Coordinates of C-alpha atoms in Angstrom, one line a residue:
X1 CA -21.3 -11.3 66.7
X2 CA -20.6 -12.7 63.4
X3 CA -19.8 -16.1 63.8
X4 CA -17.9 -18.3 60.6
X5 CA -17.1 -22.1 61.3
X6 CA -15.0 -24.4 59.2
X7 CA -14.6 -21.7 56.4
X8 CA -12.2 -24.2 53.7
X9 CA -11.0 -21.7 51.3
X10 CA -8.7 -24.2 48.3
X11 CA -8.0 -23.2 44.5
X12 CA -6.0 -26.6 43.5
X13 CA -4.0 -28.5 45.4
X14 CA -3.5 -25.3 47.3
X15 CA -5.6 -25.3 50.6
X16 CA -5.4 -21.1 52.0
X17 CA -7.5 -21.5 55.4
X18 CA -8.2 -25.5 56.2
X19 CA -11.9 -26.0 58.3
X20 CA -10.9 -22.7 60.5
X21 CA -13.3 -20.4 62.6
X22 CA -13.2 -16.9 63.7
X23 CA -16.2 -15.4 66.3
X24 CA -16.4 -11.8 66.0
X25 CA -17.3 -9.6 69.2
X26 CA -19.8 -6.5 69.5
X27 CA -17.1 -4.0 69.1
X28 CA -13.8 -5.6 69.4
X29 CA -11.4 -4.5 67.0
X30 CA -9.4 -7.1 65.2
X31 CA -6.2 -6.7 63.4
X32 CA -6.0 -9.5 61.4
X33 CA -1.8 -10.1 60.5
X34 CA 0.1 -12.4 58.1
X35 CA 2.6 -12.7 55.1
X36 CA 1.7 -11.9 51.9
X37 CA -0.5 -14.8 50.4
X38 CA -1.8 -16.3 54.0
X39 CA -5.1 -14.8 53.3
X40 CA -6.2 -11.9 55.3
X41 CA -7.9 -10.2 52.5
X42 CA -9.8 -13.5 51.9
X43 CA -11.1 -13.6 54.8
X44 CA -12.4 -10.7 54.6
X45 CA -14.8 -10.8 51.7
X46 CA -15.6 -14.1 53.2
X47 CA -16.9 -12.3 55.8
X48 CA -18.3 -9.2 53.6
X49 CA -20.2 -11.9 51.9
X50 CA -18.2 -10.9 48.4
X51 CA -16.8 -14.4 48.2
X52 CA -17.9 -18.0 49.1
X53 CA -16.1 -20.6 50.9
X54 CA -15.6 -23.3 49.7
X55 CA -17.4 -25.2 52.1
X56 CA -18.0 -23.2 55.8
X57 CA -20.1 -20.8 56.9
X58 CA -20.6 -17.6 57.8
X59 CA -23.4 -16.2 60.2
X60 CA -24.0 -12.8 60.5
X61 CA -27.3 -10.4 62.4
X62 CA -30.0 -9.8 60.3
X63 CA -30.0 -6.5 61.5
X64 CA -26.5 -6.0 61.4
X65 CA -24.9 -3.4 59.0
X66 CA -21.4 -3.7 58.0
X67 CA -18.4 -1.3 55.7
X68 CA -16.1 -3.3 54.1
X69 CA -12.7 -1.2 51.9
X70 CA -11.1 -3.1 49.9
X71 CA -8.4 -2.4 47.3
X72 CA -10.2 -2.2 43.4
X73 CA -13.4 0.0 44.9
X74 CA -14.0 2.4 41.2
X75 CA -15.7 5.5 42.5
X76 CA -18.6 6.7 40.2
X77 CA -16.6 10.5 38.9
X78 CA -19.6 13.3 37.4
X79 CA -19.3 14.7 41.3
X80 CA -17.3 16.8 43.5
X81 CA -15.9 15.6 46.3
X82 CA -18.4 16.6 48.9
X83 CA -21.0 15.1 47.0
X84 CA -19.8 12.0 47.0
X85 CA -19.1 12.2 50.8
X86 CA -22.4 12.7 51.2
X87 CA -24.1 10.0 49.5
X88 CA -23.0 7.8 52.5
X89 CA -26.5 9.0 53.7
X90 CA -29.1 8.0 50.6
X91 CA -30.9 6.5 53.4
X92 CA -31.5 10.4 55.6
X93 CA -32.1 12.0 52.1
X94 CA -34.9 9.1 51.4
X95 CA -36.4 9.8 55.0
X96 CA -36.3 13.8 54.5
X97 CA -37.9 12.9 51.3
X98 CA -40.4 10.9 53.6
X99 CA -40.5 14.1 55.9
X100 CA -41.7 16.3 52.9
X101 CA -44.4 14.1 52.0
X102 CA -45.6 13.7 54.8
X103 CA -45.4 17.4 55.6
X104 CA -47.2 18.3 51.7
X105 CA -50.4 15.9 52.7
X106 CA -50.5 17.7 56.4
X107 CA -51.3 21.4 54.8
X108 CA -53.9 19.7 52.6
X109 CA -55.4 18.0 55.0
X110 CA -58.7 19.6 57.3
X111 CA -60.1 17.1 59.2
X112 CA -57.8 17.4 62.6
X113 CA -59.5 15.4 64.5
X114 CA -60.0 12.6 62.4
X115 CA -57.9 9.1 63.7
X116 CA -56.2 8.6 59.8
X117 CA -55.4 13.3 60.8
X118 CA -53.9 11.5 64.1
X119 CA -51.9 9.3 62.3
X120 CA -50.4 11.3 60.5
X121 CA -49.5 13.7 62.3
X122 CA -48.3 10.3 64.9
X123 CA -45.4 9.2 61.6
X124 CA -44.6 12.7 60.5
X125 CA -43.1 13.7 64.9
X126 CA -41.2 10.3 65.1
X127 CA -39.9 10.6 61.9
X128 CA -38.6 14.2 63.4
X129 CA -37.6 12.3 65.8
X130 CA -35.4 9.7 63.7
X131 CA -34.0 12.2 61.4
X132 CA -32.6 14.0 64.9
X133 CA -31.3 11.1 66.0
X134 CA -28.9 11.1 62.6
X135 CA -28.1 14.3 63.4
X136 CA -29.6 15.3 60.3
X137 CA -28.5 20.0 61.2
X138 CA -24.8 18.9 61.6
X139 CA -24.4 16.0 59.0
X140 CA -22.7 18.9 56.5
X141 CA -20.4 19.7 59.1
X142 CA -19.5 15.9 60.2
X143 CA -18.6 15.7 56.3
X144 CA -16.6 18.3 56.7
X145 CA -15.2 17.4 60.4
X146 CA -14.3 14.3 57.9
X147 CA -12.6 14.8 55.0
X148 CA -10.8 17.3 56.5
X149 CA -9.2 15.1 59.1
X150 CA -8.3 12.6 55.5
X151 CA -6.3 15.3 54.5
X152 CA -9.0 17.0 52.6
X153 CA -8.7 20.8 52.2
X154 CA -11.9 23.3 52.5
X155 CA -11.1 24.1 49.0
X156 CA -11.4 20.9 47.4
X157 CA -15.5 20.0 48.6
X158 CA -15.8 21.8 45.1
X159 CA -13.8 19.6 43.1
X160 CA -14.4 17.5 40.9
X161 CA -14.3 14.1 41.8
X162 CA -12.6 12.5 38.9
X163 CA -9.3 15.1 39.5
X164 CA -8.0 13.5 42.7
X165 CA -6.1 9.9 41.7
X166 CA -7.1 6.7 42.8
X167 CA -5.1 7.0 46.1
X168 CA -7.3 10.2 46.8
X169 CA -10.4 8.5 46.3
X170 CA -10.2 5.8 48.2
X171 CA -9.9 8.2 50.9
X172 CA -13.8 9.3 49.7
X173 CA -15.0 5.4 49.7
X174 CA -13.1 5.8 53.4
X175 CA -15.1 8.8 54.3
X176 CA -18.1 7.4 53.5
X177 CA -17.6 5.0 55.5
X178 CA -16.7 6.1 58.6
X179 CA -19.6 8.6 57.5
X180 CA -21.7 5.9 57.5
X181 CA -20.7 4.2 60.8
X182 CA -21.8 0.6 60.3
X183 CA -22.1 -2.4 62.5
X184 CA -18.8 -4.4 61.4
X185 CA -16.4 -1.6 59.6
X186 CA -13.5 -4.8 57.7
X187 CA -10.7 -2.4 56.3
X188 CA -8.0 -3.9 53.8
X189 CA -4.6 -1.8 54.2
X190 CA -6.8 1.8 54.6
X191 CA -2.6 3.1 55.5
X192 CA -2.1 2.5 52.1
X193 CA -3.0 6.1 50.9
X194 CA -2.4 8.3 53.6
X195 CA -0.1 10.4 55.1
X196 CA 1.8 10.6 58.8
X197 CA -1.2 13.0 60.0
X198 CA -4.1 11.4 58.0
X199 CA -2.8 8.0 60.0
X200 CA -2.4 10.2 63.1
X201 CA -6.6 10.7 63.1
X202 CA -8.0 7.8 62.0
X203 CA -6.5 6.1 64.7
X204 CA -7.8 8.0 67.1
X205 CA -11.4 7.3 64.8
X206 CA -11.4 3.8 65.1
X207 CA -9.8 4.3 68.4
X208 CA -12.8 5.6 69.8
X209 CA -15.2 3.7 68.2
X210 CA -18.1 3.0 70.0
X211 CA -18.8 -0.5 66.9
X212 CA -16.7 -4.0 65.0
X213 CA -13.5 -2.9 62.9
X214 CA -11.7 -5.4 61.3
X215 CA -8.6 -4.6 59.9
X216 CA -5.4 -5.1 57.7
X217 CA -2.5 -3.6 57.9
X218 CA 1.1 -3.9 57.6
X219 CA 2.2 -0.6 60.3
X220 CA 2.7 -2.1 63.9
X221 CA 2.5 1.1 65.5
X222 CA -1.3 2.0 63.8
X223 CA -2.4 -2.0 64.6
X224 CA -1.3 -0.8 68.5
X225 CA -3.0 2.5 68.4
X226 CA -6.4 0.9 67.0
X227 CA -6.8 -2.9 68.3
X228 CA -7.3 -4.4 71.1
X229 CA -7.4 -8.3 69.9
X230 CA -5.1 -10.4 67.1
X231 CA -6.2 -13.1 64.7
X232 CA -2.5 -14.1 62.7
X233 CA -3.3 -16.2 59.6
X234 CA -0.9 -18.4 59.2
X235 CA -0.6 -22.0 56.9
X236 CA -4.0 -22.3 57.1
X237 CA -4.9 -21.7 60.1
X238 CA -6.2 -19.2 62.0
X239 CA -4.5 -18.3 65.6
X240 CA -6.4 -15.9 68.3
X241 CA -4.8 -13.6 70.4
X242 CA -6.2 -11.0 73.6
X243 CA -4.1 -8.4 72.7
X244 CA -2.3 -5.5 70.2
X245 CA 0.4 -6.5 67.2
X246 CA 3.4 -6.0 70.0
X247 CA 2.1 -7.9 72.6
X248 CA 0.9 -11.0 70.5
X249 CA 4.3 -11.5 69.3
X250 CA 5.2 -11.7 73.3
X251 CA 2.6 -14.1 73.6
X252 CA 3.2 -15.9 70.9
X253 CA 6.8 -16.5 71.1
X254 CA 5.7 -17.5 74.3
X255 CA 3.1 -20.4 73.3
X256 CA 5.6 -21.6 70.7
X257 CA 7.9 -21.6 73.9
X258 CA 5.6 -23.8 75.7
X259 CA 4.5 -25.7 73.1
X260 CA 8.0 -27.5 72.7
X261 CA 8.7 -27.6 76.0
X262 CA 5.2 -29.5 76.0
X263 CA 6.3 -31.6 72.9
X264 CA 10.1 -32.1 73.9
X265 CA 8.6 -33.6 77.4
X266 CA 5.6 -36.1 75.6
X267 CA 8.6 -36.7 72.9
X268 CA 10.8 -38.7 75.6
X269 CA 7.2 -39.9 77.3
X270 CA 6.8 -42.0 74.1
X271 CA 9.9 -43.1 73.3
X272 CA 10.3 -44.5 77.1
X273 CA 6.8 -46.7 76.3
X274 CA 8.0 -47.9 72.8
X275 CA 11.1 -49.2 74.7
X276 CA 9.2 -50.1 77.3
X277 CA 6.6 -52.3 75.4
X278 CA 9.5 -53.8 72.9
X279 CA 11.1 -55.1 75.8
X280 CA 7.8 -56.8 76.4
X281 CA 6.9 -57.8 73.4
X282 CA 10.0 -60.2 73.9
X283 CA 9.3 -61.8 76.7
X284 CA 6.4 -64.4 75.9
X285 CA 5.1 -63.3 79.5
X286 CA 4.9 -59.4 79.3
X287 CA 2.5 -60.0 76.2
X288 CA -0.7 -58.8 77.6
X289 CA 0.7 -56.4 79.2
X290 CA 3.0 -54.8 76.0
X291 CA 0.2 -54.8 74.0
X292 CA -2.8 -53.8 76.6
X293 CA 0.3 -50.3 77.1
X294 CA 0.5 -49.8 73.4
X295 CA -3.3 -49.2 72.8
X296 CA -2.6 -46.6 75.5
X297 CA 0.0 -44.9 73.3
X298 CA -2.3 -45.3 70.6
X299 CA -4.8 -42.8 72.5
X300 CA -2.8 -40.7 73.8
X301 CA -3.4 -37.2 72.6
X302 CA -0.3 -35.5 70.4
X303 CA 0.9 -32.5 70.9
X304 CA 1.6 -31.2 67.4
X305 CA 4.4 -28.1 67.1
X306 CA 2.1 -25.5 64.3
X307 CA 4.2 -25.3 61.7
X308 CA 5.8 -21.7 61.1
X309 CA 6.3 -19.1 57.7
X310 CA 10.0 -19.0 58.6
X311 CA 11.6 -17.8 55.3
X312 CA 12.2 -14.2 54.6
X313 CA 14.1 -12.4 52.4
X314 CA 18.0 -12.4 52.9
X315 CA 18.5 -8.3 51.7
X316 CA 22.2 -6.5 51.0
X317 CA 23.4 -3.6 49.7
X318 CA 25.8 -3.0 47.3
X319 CA 28.5 -0.8 49.2
X320 CA 28.5 2.3 48.2
X321 CA 31.3 4.1 46.9
X322 CA 33.2 7.5 47.2
X323 CA 31.0 9.9 46.5
X324 CA 31.4 13.8 46.6
X325 CA 31.5 15.9 50.0
X326 CA 27.8 16.9 48.7
X327 CA 25.5 15.1 47.5
X328 CA 22.6 16.6 46.2
X329 CA 22.1 20.4 46.6
X330 CA 19.1 22.6 44.9
X331 CA 18.6 26.2 44.7
X332 CA 15.2 27.7 44.2
X333 CA 13.5 24.9 43.5
X334 CA 10.0 26.0 42.0
X335 CA 7.7 23.2 40.3
X336 CA 4.0 24.2 38.4
X337 CA 2.1 22.1 37.3
X338 CA -1.0 24.1 34.6
X339 CA -2.4 26.7 37.7
X340 CA -1.2 24.5 40.9
X341 CA 1.8 25.4 42.4
X342 CA 3.7 22.3 44.3
X343 CA 7.6 23.7 45.7
X344 CA 7.7 27.4 45.9
X345 CA 11.6 27.7 46.1
X346 CA 12.6 26.0 48.1
X347 CA 15.6 24.8 49.2
X348 CA 17.8 21.9 50.2
X349 CA 20.6 19.3 50.2
X350 CA 22.2 16.0 51.2
X351 CA 25.8 15.3 52.5
X352 CA 27.4 12.6 51.6
X353 CA 26.4 10.0 54.0
X354 CA 22.9 12.1 55.2
X355 CA 19.7 10.0 55.8
X356 CA 17.0 12.1 55.0
X357 CA 12.7 11.4 56.0
X358 CA 10.1 12.4 53.1
X359 CA 7.5 12.9 55.0
X360 CA 3.3 15.7 55.0
X361 CA 0.0 15.3 53.7
X362 CA -0.4 13.7 49.7
X363 CA 0.4 16.1 46.8
X364 CA 2.8 18.3 48.6
X365 CA 5.7 17.5 46.5
X366 CA 7.5 14.9 48.0
X367 CA 7.6 13.0 44.8
X368 CA 7.9 15.7 42.0
X369 CA 10.7 16.3 43.9
X370 CA 12.6 13.3 44.4
X371 CA 11.7 12.8 40.6
X372 CA 14.0 15.8 39.7
X373 CA 16.8 14.8 42.0
X374 CA 16.6 11.7 39.4
X375 CA 16.2 14.4 36.6
X376 CA 12.6 12.3 35.6
X377 CA 11.1 15.2 35.4
X378 CA 12.6 18.9 34.6
X379 CA 11.7 21.9 37.9
X380 CA 9.9 25.0 36.5
X381 CA 12.5 27.7 38.2
X382 CA 15.7 26.9 40.2
X383 CA 18.9 25.3 39.7
X384 CA 19.3 21.3 41.6
X385 CA 22.8 19.7 41.3
X386 CA 24.3 16.3 41.6
X387 CA 27.9 16.2 43.5
X388 CA 30.9 14.4 42.2
X389 CA 30.6 10.5 40.8
X390 CA 27.1 10.8 42.2
X391 CA 25.0 7.8 41.8
X392 CA 21.5 7.0 42.0
X393 CA 19.9 3.7 43.3
X394 CA 15.5 4.9 42.2
X395 CA 12.5 3.2 43.6
X396 CA 9.3 4.6 42.4
X397 CA 6.1 4.9 43.9
X398 CA 5.0 2.0 41.8
X399 CA 7.5 0.2 40.9
X400 CA 6.5 -2.6 41.2
X401 CA 3.2 -2.5 39.0
X402 CA 5.1 -0.8 36.2
X403 CA 7.2 -3.8 35.4
X404 CA 6.3 -6.1 32.5
X405 CA 4.0 -8.2 33.1
X406 CA 4.2 -10.8 30.5
X407 CA 8.0 -11.9 30.8
X408 CA 9.6 -14.0 33.4
X409 CA 11.0 -13.4 37.3
X410 CA 14.9 -14.7 36.0
X411 CA 14.7 -12.6 32.0
X412 CA 13.0 -9.6 34.0
X413 CA 16.1 -9.6 35.8
X414 CA 18.6 -10.1 32.9
X415 CA 17.4 -6.5 31.1
X416 CA 19.3 -4.6 33.5
X417 CA 21.6 -7.1 34.3
X418 CA 25.4 -6.5 34.2
X419 CA 27.6 -8.8 32.2
X420 CA 29.3 -9.3 35.2
X421 CA 26.4 -10.5 37.7
X422 CA 24.5 -13.1 35.5
X423 CA 26.2 -15.8 36.8
X424 CA 24.9 -13.9 40.4
X425 CA 21.2 -14.1 39.1
X426 CA 19.6 -16.9 40.0
X427 CA 21.6 -16.9 43.8
X428 CA 20.4 -12.9 44.3
X429 CA 16.6 -14.8 44.0
X430 CA 16.9 -17.1 45.8
X431 CA 17.8 -14.3 48.4
X432 CA 14.4 -12.8 47.7
X433 CA 12.7 -16.1 48.5
X434 CA 12.4 -17.3 44.9
X435 CA 13.8 -20.4 44.4
X436 CA 13.5 -23.0 42.1
X437 CA 10.7 -23.0 38.8
X438 CA 9.5 -19.9 40.8
X439 CA 12.2 -17.7 38.7
X440 CA 10.4 -19.2 35.3
X441 CA 6.7 -17.1 36.2
X442 CA 5.9 -15.4 34.9
X443 CA 5.7 -11.8 36.1
X444 CA 1.7 -11.8 36.0
X445 CA 0.9 -14.0 38.5
X446 CA 2.6 -12.2 41.6
X447 CA 1.0 -11.3 43.8
X448 CA 1.7 -7.4 45.2
X449 CA 4.4 -7.8 48.2
X450 CA 6.1 -10.5 45.6
X451 CA 6.6 -8.1 43.1
X452 CA 7.6 -5.5 46.1
X453 CA 9.7 -8.5 46.1
X454 CA 10.9 -8.8 42.4
X455 CA 11.8 -4.7 42.0
X456 CA 13.5 -4.2 44.4
X457 CA 16.1 -7.6 44.0
X458 CA 16.8 -6.2 40.7
X459 CA 18.0 -2.9 43.1
X460 CA 20.9 -5.3 43.9
X461 CA 22.3 -5.3 40.3
X462 CA 24.3 -2.6 40.3
X463 CA 26.0 -0.1 43.0
X464 CA 24.9 2.9 44.2
X465 CA 25.8 5.8 46.2
X466 CA 22.6 8.0 47.0
X467 CA 19.7 5.6 47.3
X468 CA 17.0 7.6 47.0
X469 CA 13.4 5.2 48.1
X470 CA 9.3 6.5 46.8
X471 CA 7.2 4.4 49.7
X472 CA 9.9 1.1 49.4
X473 CA 7.5 -0.8 52.2
X474 CA 3.5 -0.2 50.0
X475 CA 2.7 -4.2 50.2
X476 CA 5.4 -6.0 52.1
X477 CA 4.2 -7.9 54.3
X478 CA 5.6 -6.8 58.3
X479 CA 8.2 -9.7 58.1
X480 CA 9.8 -8.8 54.5
X481 CA 9.8 -4.7 55.7
X482 CA 12.2 -5.6 59.1
X483 CA 14.2 -7.3 56.5
X484 CA 14.5 -4.1 54.2
X485 CA 14.7 -1.9 57.3
X486 CA 17.7 -3.5 59.0
X487 CA 19.0 -3.3 54.8
X488 CA 19.2 0.2 55.5
X489 CA 20.7 0.5 58.7
X490 CA 23.4 -1.5 57.3
X491 CA 23.5 0.7 54.3
X492 CA 26.4 2.8 53.8
X493 CA 25.0 5.9 51.5
X494 CA 23.9 8.7 51.3
X495 CA 19.6 8.3 52.0
X496 CA 16.2 9.7 51.4
X497 CA 13.5 8.1 52.1
X498 CA 9.5 8.5 50.9
X499 CA 7.3 6.6 53.1
X500 CA 4.0 7.7 55.7
X501 CA 5.1 4.5 57.7
X502 CA 5.9 5.6 61.2
X503 CA 7.9 2.4 62.5
X504 CA 9.5 2.0 59.3
X505 CA 11.2 5.5 59.6
X506 CA 11.8 5.3 63.0
X507 CA 15.5 5.6 63.6
X508 CA 16.4 5.0 60.2
X509 CA 16.7 8.4 59.4
X510 CA 18.2 11.5 61.3
X511 CA 16.7 13.8 59.3
X512 CA 13.4 15.0 58.6
X513 CA 12.0 17.2 55.5
X514 CA 8.1 17.8 55.6
X515 CA 6.5 19.1 52.3
X516 CA 4.1 21.8 53.3
X517 CA 2.2 24.4 51.9
X518 CA 5.2 24.7 49.3
X519 CA 8.2 24.4 51.6
X520 CA 10.0 22.1 53.4
X521 CA 10.8 22.1 56.6
X522 CA 13.7 20.8 58.5
X523 CA 13.7 19.0 61.6
X524 CA 16.9 17.7 62.9
X525 CA 15.6 13.7 64.2
X526 CA 14.5 11.4 63.0
X527 CA 10.4 10.5 62.1
X528 CA 9.3 10.5 65.8
X529 CA 11.5 13.8 66.8
X530 CA 8.9 14.8 63.9
X531 CA 5.6 14.2 65.6
X532 CA 6.5 15.1 68.4
X533 CA 7.9 19.1 67.9
X534 CA 5.3 19.3 65.3
X535 CA 2.6 19.2 67.9
X536 CA 5.0 21.8 69.5
X537 CA 4.7 23.7 66.7
X538 CA 1.1 23.9 66.4
X539 CA 0.7 25.6 70.1
X540 CA 2.9 27.8 69.8
X541 CA 1.9 28.7 66.4
X542 CA -1.3 29.2 68.9
X543 CA 0.2 30.4 71.8
X544 CA 2.0 33.2 68.7
X545 CA -1.8 34.3 66.9
X546 CA -3.3 34.4 70.4
X547 CA -0.6 36.4 71.5
X548 CA 0.0 38.7 69.7
X549 CA -3.5 39.7 69.1
X550 CA -3.1 40.9 72.5
X551 CA 0.3 42.5 72.7
X552 CA -2.0 44.5 68.9
X553 CA -5.2 45.1 72.0
X554 CA -2.8 46.8 73.8
X555 CA -0.5 48.9 72.2
X556 CA -3.6 50.1 70.6
X557 CA -5.0 51.0 74.0
X558 CA -2.1 51.4 76.5
X559 CA 1.5 51.3 74.9
X560 CA 3.2 54.5 74.4
X561 CA 5.9 53.5 71.2
X562 CA 9.1 54.4 72.1
X563 CA 10.8 56.8 72.5
X564 CA 15.0 57.2 71.5
X565 CA 17.4 59.7 71.6
X566 CA 19.8 60.8 68.4
X567 CA 22.3 58.6 69.5
X568 CA 20.5 55.3 70.3
X569 CA 19.0 55.7 66.9
X570 CA 21.8 56.3 65.3
X571 CA 23.8 53.2 67.3
X572 CA 21.2 50.9 66.0
X573 CA 21.2 53.0 62.4
X574 CA 24.5 51.3 62.2
X575 CA 23.7 47.9 63.4
X576 CA 21.5 47.9 60.6
X577 CA 23.9 48.8 57.9
X578 CA 26.7 46.7 59.0
X579 CA 24.5 43.3 60.1
X580 CA 23.2 44.0 56.2
X581 CA 26.4 44.0 55.0
X582 CA 27.8 40.8 56.8
X583 CA 24.7 38.9 56.2
X584 CA 26.0 40.0 51.8
X585 CA 29.9 39.1 52.9
X586 CA 27.9 36.3 54.8
X587 CA 25.8 34.7 51.7
X588 CA 28.7 35.2 48.9
X589 CA 31.6 33.8 51.0
X590 CA 29.1 30.0 51.7
X591 CA 28.4 30.4 48.5
X592 CA 31.7 30.1 47.2
X593 CA 32.5 27.4 49.6
X594 CA 29.6 25.5 48.1
X595 CA 31.4 26.2 44.6
X596 CA 34.8 24.9 46.0
X597 CA 33.4 21.6 47.1
X598 CA 31.6 21.6 43.4
X599 CA 34.9 21.1 42.2
X600 CA 35.7 17.3 41.6
X601 CA 38.8 17.8 42.2
X602 CA 38.4 18.8 45.4
X603 CA 34.9 16.9 45.7
X604 CA 37.7 13.3 46.3
X605 CA 40.4 15.6 48.1
X606 CA 40.5 16.2 52.6
X607 CA 40.2 19.4 52.6
X608 CA 36.0 18.9 51.4
X609 CA 35.6 18.4 55.3
X610 CA 37.3 21.0 56.7
X611 CA 34.5 22.8 53.1
X612 CA 32.3 21.0 55.1
X613 CA 32.6 22.3 58.4
X614 CA 33.7 25.5 57.5
X615 CA 30.0 26.3 55.7
X616 CA 28.2 25.3 58.8
X617 CA 29.9 27.4 61.3
X618 CA 29.6 30.5 58.1
X619 CA 26.2 29.4 58.7
X620 CA 25.6 29.8 62.6
X621 CA 27.2 33.3 62.0
X622 CA 24.7 34.1 59.6
X623 CA 21.9 33.4 61.8
X624 CA 23.3 35.2 64.7
X625 CA 24.3 38.2 62.9
X626 CA 20.7 37.7 60.9
X627 CA 19.5 37.7 65.0
X628 CA 21.1 40.8 65.3
X629 CA 19.2 42.1 62.4
X630 CA 16.3 42.2 63.3
X631 CA 15.9 43.4 67.0
X632 CA 17.4 46.5 66.0
X633 CA 15.0 47.3 63.2
X634 CA 12.3 45.9 65.1
X635 CA 12.7 48.6 68.0
X636 CA 13.8 50.9 65.2
X637 CA 10.4 49.6 62.8
X638 CA 8.5 50.4 67.2
X639 CA 9.6 54.3 67.1
X640 CA 8.6 55.6 64.5

C-alpha cells in the first residue's frame, strides 16, 4: 500500500497541491483526472519518488516494485527492438548466470557426501525453481506477445530501435514495464502514441492485471474500461471516488448538488440566528443570551463549497464556403520511402460535406496521405486533385510543437492573420482561455495543452471548406476535447480526422477509412461501427480460411469436376464476354462523369448533385455486373 500524506507542492506564490492525502491499495486501478496543469503528472512523479514535494511524505512498502512511464523517456540506442525489450529481464539473466556458475562448481566437485556439496545442490535446486516460477522457458514468447499487442510486427523485432520514432520507442519502454509486472504501475498518457487496436489490447491487459495501476489519460473510454477508482485533482485539492470515469461524473454531480443544498440550508439557519442575535443585542436583558448564541454560531462547522474550475474554450469554426461536389479525388496513389512502400495504388474520394475518419496502426500511411492531400509531400505515383473552390484548413500532428517559442501569443496570432481580423485577435485568444496579460506571454512558457489551444486558435483566422485534422486531441484535457468535438459537429464543411481517440471519434464521422497493409478499407459508419465490423471481418477471415482448406481437401478426394454441355459452356462464355464489355463501359462512364464534376462551371451548378447520384448508380451497377462475371467465370474454371 502506498500512502501519500499532507503533500504540499508550491511554485512561488502558486499552490499546486494543497496538503493532499492519497492511499493506493493493492490491486487498485486508479484513473488520475483533472484539467491541464492541475498537478496530475506532478502527483505521479511524487509517488514514484522522481521529485520531492515541498512538504509531506510518501510511504511505500520496502519490498514493493514500481514502474513509471512518463512522457520524456530517452531509450539508449544500439539494440534491436527484441534486445531492448528483453532488458526487462536483467534480474532473470543474473539468476541464469548464477545458475551456470553453480553448475560449473558442481561439475568440478567430488566430495559428494560433504555438507558444502549438499548446500551447493540445494542452492542450485532453489535457483532453478525460482527461474521456473519466473517463466524462464517462456520469456521470449511472452516478450513477442507483448510487443505484437503494442503494434510491432515480427519483422520489426530485429530492427535497430534507432530506426523508430519516439512514439514507437515509448511503446518499447511500455512493453518492458508490462513484462516486469511491478506491484505498482504508473502510466502518464500511455495511449498518446498508440493506435486504436493497440489501445484495445492494452485495455484488456490492464483490466486483467492483478496488481495496482495508476493512469493519467484523457481517453474516457479507456478510463472506463480499465479503472475502478477515479481521483480528481482540482484547484489544489484531491477528490476520491470509488468508481470509473463515467460513474465518477455522475457521483461528482450528485455530491456537488447535495453540498450545494446543504450549504444553502445552513446559510438560511445562519442568517436566522444572526437576525436573532442582532435583535437580542439591542435589549439589555437579552445581551447575555445573544453572546451565548454568537459563541455557538462561531463554533458551528461551516460547509464550504468546493471551488470548481469551470473555464473552457469557446470554439466555433467559420462557416464553410461552397465548394464543388467532389472535394478531393485521389486515384491509384502510391508512396514509397526508400525500400518501404507505405501506400500501394490507393483510391480515395471525399465529397462536399462528407465527414471521414482515418484510423489504423501507426506507420500505415494516415499522416502520409493527409500531407499528400495538402501537397506537403508528393506521391510516388498516382494523381490527387482538389475540387473547385476548395480551401483546406490543416492541423498537423505536431502543430502545437511547431509554434515559435520565442514570440508571444499575440505575435503568433498576428503572423497568420489577414488584415480584416486583426481587431478580433484578443477576443479569439480570450475564447481559448488566454485573457488579459496572458496574450503577452512567450509561447515557450505554455504547457502542452495550452500550446494545443493556441494552435487551434490560429485556425480560426481563415475560412475553409475542407478541414483536415491530424491527431487534434493530443495534449487536450477531457473538457477541451468535448468543446472541440462539439464545434466539429456544428462545422458544415467536409472533414477528415486522423485520430486514435474512440470517444472523440464516436458519432463524429459518417465514414471510417482503415489504413492496413498499404491499402484503404472503407466502412460506412463511425468508429464504433468500424470496430464492431472489424471483429466480424476477423472472424470471417478465420472461417473463410478454414472453409477453403476443407473444400480443397474434399475436392481432392470426393468432388468430381463440373461437366458442361456445349450450349451451357457457350452461354457462360458469352456472359463472361458481355460482362467484361459492360464493366469497361461503366468504368468509362464513371470516369467521364467525374471529369465533368471537376469542371468549375459544373461543380458550382445544380447539375453537380444529379451527376453525383448518377455516379453512385453506376458504381452500384458495376458491382452487380462484376458479381455476374465472377459467378460465370468461377463455373468455367471449375469445369476446366
